[in-house]
Amino acid sequence: MYVWVDVDERAIVYVGGTGFDPELRAHLHVTSEDPDHGRVRATVPHHDERRFDVLAFPVPDHVERAKAKEALLAALSVRGLFVSDVGGTDLPNLTAPMVSAIEQRLRST
């Protein structure tokens, strides 16, 4: 799992899940012209003019990344950190440390 935080706006702009190295995935997000690979480039206005931190979190192999992403989006939405209409199962043991780290990062910028 990884979360893109706009450092200046103190806002989460993207949440993703990947089986690839998060650094590689972050690179592809801003360099690939294919919107399936360059999602931040394709969906975040003025991405090339903004400063981001990308926070990466491990997900156990037995947990589906899509379900982990759904749970993280729901947990962030409940806390008012990310607006999303994604619902789903809450996996608090997985998402609580992620949300805590994101909250801490947003406070420290």
Tab-separated table of C-alpha atoms in Angstrom:
chain	number	residue	atom	x	y	z
A	1	MET	CA	0.000	0.000	0.000
A	2	TYR	CA	1.177	3.524	-0.632
A	3	VAL	CA	-0.248	6.969	-0.027
A	4	TRP	CA	0.656	10.153	-1.883
A	5	VAL	CA	0.637	13.186	0.408
A	6	ASP	CA	0.828	16.716	-1.000
A	7	VAL	CA	3.368	18.269	1.392
A	8	ASP	CA	2.236	21.881	0.966
A	9	GLU	CA	-1.516	21.244	1.048
A	10	ARG	CA	-1.246	18.540	3.743
A	11	ALA	CA	-3.649	16.488	1.706
A	12	ILE	CA	-3.800	12.929	0.494
A	13	VAL	CA	-4.052	12.898	-3.285
A	14	TYR	CA	-3.795	9.193	-4.064
A	15	VAL	CA	-3.962	5.803	-2.374
A	16	GLY	CA	-2.723	2.713	-4.171
A	17	GLY	CA	-1.736	-0.872	-3.732
A	18	THR	CA	0.915	-2.716	-5.697
A	19	GLY	CA	2.948	-5.871	-5.680
A	20	PHE	CA	5.856	-3.941	-7.202
A	21	ASP	CA	8.546	-1.959	-5.414
A	22	PRO	CA	6.811	1.251	-4.212
A	23	GLU	CA	9.666	3.396	-5.588
A	24	LEU	CA	9.211	1.906	-9.054
A	25	ARG	CA	5.448	2.344	-8.830
A	26	ALA	CA	5.826	5.981	-7.697
A	27	HIS	CA	8.168	6.628	-10.634
A	28	LEU	CA	5.656	5.170	-13.077
A	29	HIS	CA	2.850	7.241	-11.554
A	30	VAL	CA	4.474	10.467	-12.709
A	31	THR	CA	6.370	9.392	-15.829
A	32	SER	CA	4.136	6.982	-17.730
A	33	GLU	CA	1.855	8.428	-20.368
A	34	ASP	CA	-0.383	5.354	-20.041
A	35	PRO	CA	-3.097	6.437	-17.558
A	36	ASP	CA	-3.277	2.891	-16.164
A	37	HIS	CA	0.344	3.212	-15.056
A	38	GLY	CA	0.693	6.984	-14.655
A	39	ARG	CA	-2.395	7.460	-12.500
A	40	VAL	CA	-1.059	10.425	-10.507
A	41	ARG	CA	0.048	12.092	-13.741
A	42	ALA	CA	-3.386	11.413	-15.249
A	43	THR	CA	-5.539	12.379	-12.249
A	44	VAL	CA	-3.729	14.910	-10.037
A	45	PRO	CA	-3.836	18.450	-11.414
A	46	HIS	CA	-0.421	20.149	-11.662
A	47	HIS	CA	1.308	17.022	-10.326
A	48	ASP	CA	4.609	18.218	-11.795
A	49	GLU	CA	4.468	21.471	-9.790
A	50	ARG	CA	3.664	19.891	-6.422
A	51	ARG	CA	5.793	18.333	-3.689
A	52	PHE	CA	4.795	14.858	-2.553
A	53	ASP	CA	5.769	12.383	0.102
A	54	VAL	CA	4.915	8.803	-0.713
A	55	LEU	CA	4.319	6.655	2.352
A	56	ALA	CA	4.585	2.907	1.752
A	57	PHE	CA	3.208	0.164	3.995
A	58	PRO	CA	3.636	-3.598	3.759
A	59	VAL	CA	0.561	-5.771	3.347
A	60	PRO	CA	0.735	-9.436	4.371
A	61	ASP	CA	0.632	-11.884	1.473
A	62	HIS	CA	-2.639	-13.420	2.681
A	63	VAL	CA	-4.478	-10.046	2.446
A	64	GLU	CA	-5.810	-8.960	-0.938
A	65	ARG	CA	-4.384	-5.556	-1.843
A	66	ALA	CA	-7.736	-4.391	-3.223
A	67	LYS	CA	-9.421	-5.145	0.103
A	68	ALA	CA	-6.591	-3.471	2.026
A	69	LYS	CA	-6.883	-0.378	-0.169
A	70	GLU	CA	-10.653	-0.321	0.296
A	71	ALA	CA	-10.257	-0.599	4.072
A	72	LEU	CA	-7.608	2.128	4.181
A	73	LEU	CA	-9.749	4.490	2.094
A	74	ALA	CA	-12.704	3.849	4.386
A	75	ALA	CA	-10.606	4.426	7.520
A	76	LEU	CA	-9.149	7.650	6.116
A	77	SER	CA	-12.582	8.840	5.027
A	78	VAL	CA	-14.079	8.216	8.480
A	79	ARG	CA	-11.319	10.368	9.982
A	80	GLY	CA	-11.904	13.134	7.441
A	81	LEU	CA	-8.466	12.716	5.897
A	82	PHE	CA	-9.609	11.515	2.509
A	83	VAL	CA	-13.007	11.920	0.917
A	84	SER	CA	-14.114	8.736	-0.743
A	85	ASP	CA	-17.361	6.931	-1.305
A	86	VAL	CA	-15.580	3.610	-1.000
A	87	GLY	CA	-17.191	1.396	1.586
A	88	GLY	CA	-16.320	-2.040	2.701
A	89	THR	CA	-14.852	-4.179	5.394
A	90	ASP	CA	-12.746	-2.455	7.998
A	91	LEU	CA	-9.456	-4.175	8.664
A	92	PRO	CA	-8.382	-2.104	11.686
A	93	ASN	CA	-5.359	-4.212	12.563
A	94	LEU	CA	-3.982	-3.508	9.109
A	95	THR	CA	-5.117	0.062	8.563
A	96	ALA	CA	-4.674	1.583	12.054
A	97	PRO	CA	-0.858	1.816	11.842
A	98	MET	CA	-1.096	3.197	8.311
A	99	VAL	CA	-3.633	5.838	9.308
A	100	SER	CA	-1.569	6.761	12.361
A	101	ALA	CA	1.563	7.255	10.233
A	102	ILE	CA	-0.370	9.333	7.709
A	103	GLU	CA	-1.886	11.514	10.449
A	104	GLN	CA	1.562	12.015	11.962
A	105	ARG	CA	3.040	12.976	8.579
A	106	LEU	CA	0.228	15.431	7.864
A	107	ARG	CA	0.781	17.091	11.269
A	108	SER	CA	4.529	17.391	10.750
A	109	THR	CA	4.513	19.158	7.389
